[in-house]
Amino acid sequence: MIDVSCALITGHNGKVLVAQRSSVMRLPLKWEFPGGKVEPGETPEECLLRELAEELGVVVEIVKAMAPHEHAEIRLIPFVCVIRLGEIKLAEHAAFRWLGPDEMNTVDWAEADIPVVQQYLDGLKGT
């Protein structure tokens, strides 16, 4: 099982940042919550801070952890975050968008992220 941290970066009038994988990445052009693999000796939180600095050029504050989800060989560990420093500059992804709750199902998600989307939307509804 590979641990992967991901960020649901909130802001922009209740919208969440999503990133589109580049055409040369595995699962090309699928949308995902940004993040990456947890390295040996690293906590999921440390991983997330490192990956977001590398991939997006931002410093985030982790607001809360969400329940992990397992898909195939990946354990996706999501965190709700806010940007504290920096402007988004894509280093690996093809694009990014800010999506409101009503727009979350309009993009072609990487399969592992779909349960995280649903968990987030359920949390907004209080279920």
PDB file of C-alpha atoms in Angstrom:
ATOM      1  CA  MET A   1       0.000   0.000   0.000  1.00  0.00           C
ATOM      2  CA  ILE A   2       1.391   3.404  -1.032  1.00  0.00           C
ATOM      3  CA  ASP A   3       0.396   6.338   1.179  1.00  0.00           C
ATOM      4  CA  VAL A   4      -0.451   9.464  -0.811  1.00  0.00           C
ATOM      5  CA  SER A   5      -1.382  12.788   0.816  1.00  0.00           C
ATOM      6  CA  CYS A   6      -3.722  15.154  -1.006  1.00  0.00           C
ATOM      7  CA  ALA A   7      -5.054  18.642  -0.355  1.00  0.00           C
ATOM      8  CA  LEU A   8      -8.522  20.060  -0.676  1.00  0.00           C
ATOM      9  CA  ILE A   9      -7.394  23.675  -0.744  1.00  0.00           C
ATOM     10  CA  THR A  10     -10.359  25.874   0.073  1.00  0.00           C
ATOM     11  CA  GLY A  11     -10.853  29.534  -0.660  1.00  0.00           C
ATOM     12  CA  HIS A  12     -12.271  31.679  -3.427  1.00  0.00           C
ATOM     13  CA  ASN A  13     -15.855  31.912  -2.144  1.00  0.00           C
ATOM     14  CA  GLY A  14     -16.171  28.346  -0.882  1.00  0.00           C
ATOM     15  CA  LYS A  15     -14.473  26.790  -3.892  1.00  0.00           C
ATOM     16  CA  VAL A  16     -11.837  24.022  -3.820  1.00  0.00           C
ATOM     17  CA  LEU A  17      -8.683  23.879  -5.944  1.00  0.00           C
ATOM     18  CA  VAL A  18      -8.368  20.909  -8.294  1.00  0.00           C
ATOM     19  CA  ALA A  19      -5.456  20.141 -10.602  1.00  0.00           C
ATOM     20  CA  GLN A  20      -5.363  18.424 -13.981  1.00  0.00           C
ATOM     21  CA  ARG A  21      -2.637  15.839 -14.460  1.00  0.00           C
ATOM     22  CA  SER A  22      -0.321  16.577 -17.392  1.00  0.00           C
ATOM     23  CA  SER A  23      -0.406  14.514 -20.571  1.00  0.00           C
ATOM     24  CA  VAL A  24       2.850  12.741 -19.583  1.00  0.00           C
ATOM     25  CA  MET A  25       1.746  11.749 -16.064  1.00  0.00           C
ATOM     26  CA  ARG A  26       0.099   8.457 -15.180  1.00  0.00           C
ATOM     27  CA  LEU A  27      -3.682   8.943 -15.672  1.00  0.00           C
ATOM     28  CA  PRO A  28      -3.089  11.764 -18.172  1.00  0.00           C
ATOM     29  CA  LEU A  29      -5.441  14.772 -18.052  1.00  0.00           C
ATOM     30  CA  LYS A  30      -7.500  13.371 -15.179  1.00  0.00           C
ATOM     31  CA  TRP A  31      -8.379  15.821 -12.410  1.00  0.00           C
ATOM     32  CA  GLU A  32      -7.187  15.313  -8.839  1.00  0.00           C
ATOM     33  CA  PHE A  33      -6.574  16.977  -5.532  1.00  0.00           C
ATOM     34  CA  PRO A  34      -2.868  17.950  -5.551  1.00  0.00           C
ATOM     35  CA  GLY A  35      -0.391  16.083  -3.367  1.00  0.00           C
ATOM     36  CA  GLY A  36       1.961  13.147  -3.613  1.00  0.00           C
ATOM     37  CA  LYS A  37       3.591  10.055  -2.173  1.00  0.00           C
ATOM     38  CA  VAL A  38       4.616   9.999   1.463  1.00  0.00           C
ATOM     39  CA  GLU A  39       8.374   9.365   1.620  1.00  0.00           C
ATOM     40  CA  PRO A  40       9.983   7.057   4.232  1.00  0.00           C
ATOM     41  CA  GLY A  41      10.307   8.845   7.580  1.00  0.00           C
ATOM     42  CA  GLU A  42       7.813  11.513   6.574  1.00  0.00           C
ATOM     43  CA  THR A  43       4.358  12.082   8.051  1.00  0.00           C
ATOM     44  CA  PRO A  44       1.396  12.553   5.694  1.00  0.00           C
ATOM     45  CA  GLU A  45       1.242  16.193   6.841  1.00  0.00           C
ATOM     46  CA  GLU A  46       4.943  16.804   6.131  1.00  0.00           C
ATOM     47  CA  CYS A  47       4.505  15.180   2.728  1.00  0.00           C
ATOM     48  CA  LEU A  48       1.605  17.442   1.873  1.00  0.00           C
ATOM     49  CA  LEU A  49       3.483  20.616   2.793  1.00  0.00           C
ATOM     50  CA  ARG A  50       6.501  19.498   0.727  1.00  0.00           C
ATOM     51  CA  GLU A  51       4.481  18.404  -2.302  1.00  0.00           C
ATOM     52  CA  LEU A  52       2.379  21.571  -2.447  1.00  0.00           C
ATOM     53  CA  ALA A  53       5.501  23.727  -2.230  1.00  0.00           C
ATOM     54  CA  GLU A  54       7.118  21.693  -5.050  1.00  0.00           C
ATOM     55  CA  GLU A  55       4.063  21.288  -7.326  1.00  0.00           C
ATOM     56  CA  LEU A  56       2.188  24.559  -6.766  1.00  0.00           C
ATOM     57  CA  GLY A  57       4.687  26.940  -5.148  1.00  0.00           C
ATOM     58  CA  VAL A  58       2.449  27.601  -2.134  1.00  0.00           C
ATOM     59  CA  VAL A  59       2.634  27.233   1.631  1.00  0.00           C
ATOM     60  CA  VAL A  60      -0.571  25.889   3.136  1.00  0.00           C
ATOM     61  CA  GLU A  61      -2.049  25.517   6.575  1.00  0.00           C
ATOM     62  CA  ILE A  62      -3.748  22.201   7.264  1.00  0.00           C
ATOM     63  CA  VAL A  63      -7.205  22.918   8.683  1.00  0.00           C
ATOM     64  CA  LYS A  64      -8.411  19.352   9.240  1.00  0.00           C
ATOM     65  CA  ALA A  65      -7.765  15.758   8.266  1.00  0.00           C
ATOM     66  CA  MET A  66     -10.376  13.738   6.407  1.00  0.00           C
ATOM     67  CA  ALA A  67     -10.832   9.974   6.473  1.00  0.00           C
ATOM     68  CA  PRO A  68      -8.294   8.083   4.328  1.00  0.00           C
ATOM     69  CA  HIS A  69      -9.551   6.054   1.372  1.00  0.00           C
ATOM     70  CA  GLU A  70      -7.937   2.979  -0.197  1.00  0.00           C
ATOM     71  CA  HIS A  71      -8.055   2.429  -3.941  1.00  0.00           C
ATOM     72  CA  ALA A  72      -6.064  -0.359  -5.614  1.00  0.00           C
ATOM     73  CA  GLU A  73      -2.534  -0.020  -4.177  1.00  0.00           C
ATOM     74  CA  ILE A  74      -3.023   3.582  -2.954  1.00  0.00           C
ATOM     75  CA  ARG A  75      -4.141   4.886   0.440  1.00  0.00           C
ATOM     76  CA  LEU A  76      -5.249   8.462  -0.247  1.00  0.00           C
ATOM     77  CA  ILE A  77      -4.942  10.658   2.866  1.00  0.00           C
ATOM     78  CA  PRO A  78      -6.887  13.895   2.320  1.00  0.00           C
ATOM     79  CA  PHE A  79      -6.562  17.167   4.232  1.00  0.00           C
ATOM     80  CA  VAL A  80      -8.570  20.374   4.019  1.00  0.00           C
ATOM     81  CA  CYS A  81      -6.112  23.276   3.683  1.00  0.00           C
ATOM     82  CA  VAL A  82      -5.883  27.001   3.043  1.00  0.00           C
ATOM     83  CA  ILE A  83      -3.093  28.853   1.238  1.00  0.00           C
ATOM     84  CA  ARG A  84      -1.060  30.992   3.614  1.00  0.00           C
ATOM     85  CA  LEU A  85       1.765  32.124   1.323  1.00  0.00           C
ATOM     86  CA  GLY A  86       2.533  32.199  -2.385  1.00  0.00           C
ATOM     87  CA  GLU A  87       0.748  32.262  -5.711  1.00  0.00           C
ATOM     88  CA  ILE A  88      -0.095  29.084  -7.598  1.00  0.00           C
ATOM     89  CA  LYS A  89       2.546  28.250 -10.209  1.00  0.00           C
ATOM     90  CA  LEU A  90       2.125  24.837 -11.813  1.00  0.00           C
ATOM     91  CA  ALA A  91       5.313  22.746 -11.937  1.00  0.00           C
ATOM     92  CA  GLU A  92       3.812  19.386 -12.970  1.00  0.00           C
ATOM     93  CA  HIS A  93       0.107  19.759 -13.716  1.00  0.00           C
ATOM     94  CA  ALA A  94      -1.480  20.913 -16.977  1.00  0.00           C
ATOM     95  CA  ALA A  95      -4.076  23.196 -15.374  1.00  0.00           C
ATOM     96  CA  PHE A  96      -5.936  24.061 -12.207  1.00  0.00           C
ATOM     97  CA  ARG A  97      -9.439  25.268 -11.451  1.00  0.00           C
ATOM     98  CA  TRP A  98     -11.450  26.418  -8.463  1.00  0.00           C
ATOM     99  CA  LEU A  99     -14.670  24.391  -8.239  1.00  0.00           C
ATOM    100  CA  GLY A 100     -17.729  25.077  -6.123  1.00  0.00           C
ATOM    101  CA  PRO A 101     -19.638  22.175  -4.576  1.00  0.00           C
ATOM    102  CA  ASP A 102     -22.117  22.203  -7.465  1.00  0.00           C
ATOM    103  CA  GLU A 103     -19.254  21.933  -9.990  1.00  0.00           C
ATOM    104  CA  MET A 104     -17.329  19.064  -8.367  1.00  0.00           C
ATOM    105  CA  ASN A 105     -18.914  16.415 -10.581  1.00  0.00           C
ATOM    106  CA  THR A 106     -18.209  18.276 -13.840  1.00  0.00           C
ATOM    107  CA  VAL A 107     -14.584  17.163 -14.275  1.00  0.00           C
ATOM    108  CA  ASP A 108     -13.055  13.798 -15.223  1.00  0.00           C
ATOM    109  CA  TRP A 109     -11.636  12.728 -11.844  1.00  0.00           C
ATOM    110  CA  ALA A 110      -8.850  10.218 -11.227  1.00  0.00           C
ATOM    111  CA  GLU A 111     -10.716   7.221  -9.825  1.00  0.00           C
ATOM    112  CA  ALA A 112      -8.995   7.305  -6.406  1.00  0.00           C
ATOM    113  CA  ASP A 113     -10.198  10.897  -5.832  1.00  0.00           C
ATOM    114  CA  ILE A 114     -13.907  10.216  -6.438  1.00  0.00           C
ATOM    115  CA  PRO A 115     -14.642   8.942  -2.882  1.00  0.00           C
ATOM    116  CA  VAL A 116     -12.781  11.969  -1.472  1.00  0.00           C
ATOM    117  CA  VAL A 117     -15.004  14.275  -3.538  1.00  0.00           C
ATOM    118  CA  GLN A 118     -18.076  12.503  -2.163  1.00  0.00           C
ATOM    119  CA  GLN A 119     -16.771  12.614   1.416  1.00  0.00           C
ATOM    120  CA  TYR A 120     -16.162  16.361   1.077  1.00  0.00           C
ATOM    121  CA  LEU A 121     -19.622  17.012  -0.386  1.00  0.00           C
ATOM    122  CA  ASP A 122     -21.263  14.846   2.293  1.00  0.00           C
ATOM    123  CA  GLY A 123     -19.413  16.843   4.951  1.00  0.00           C
ATOM    124  CA  LEU A 124     -20.820  20.082   3.536  1.00  0.00           C
ATOM    125  CA  LYS A 125     -24.319  18.632   3.828  1.00  0.00           C
ATOM    126  CA  GLY A 126     -23.631  17.480   7.379  1.00  0.00           C
ATOM    127  CA  THR A 127     -24.101  13.775   6.598  1.00  0.00           C
TER     128      THR A 127
END
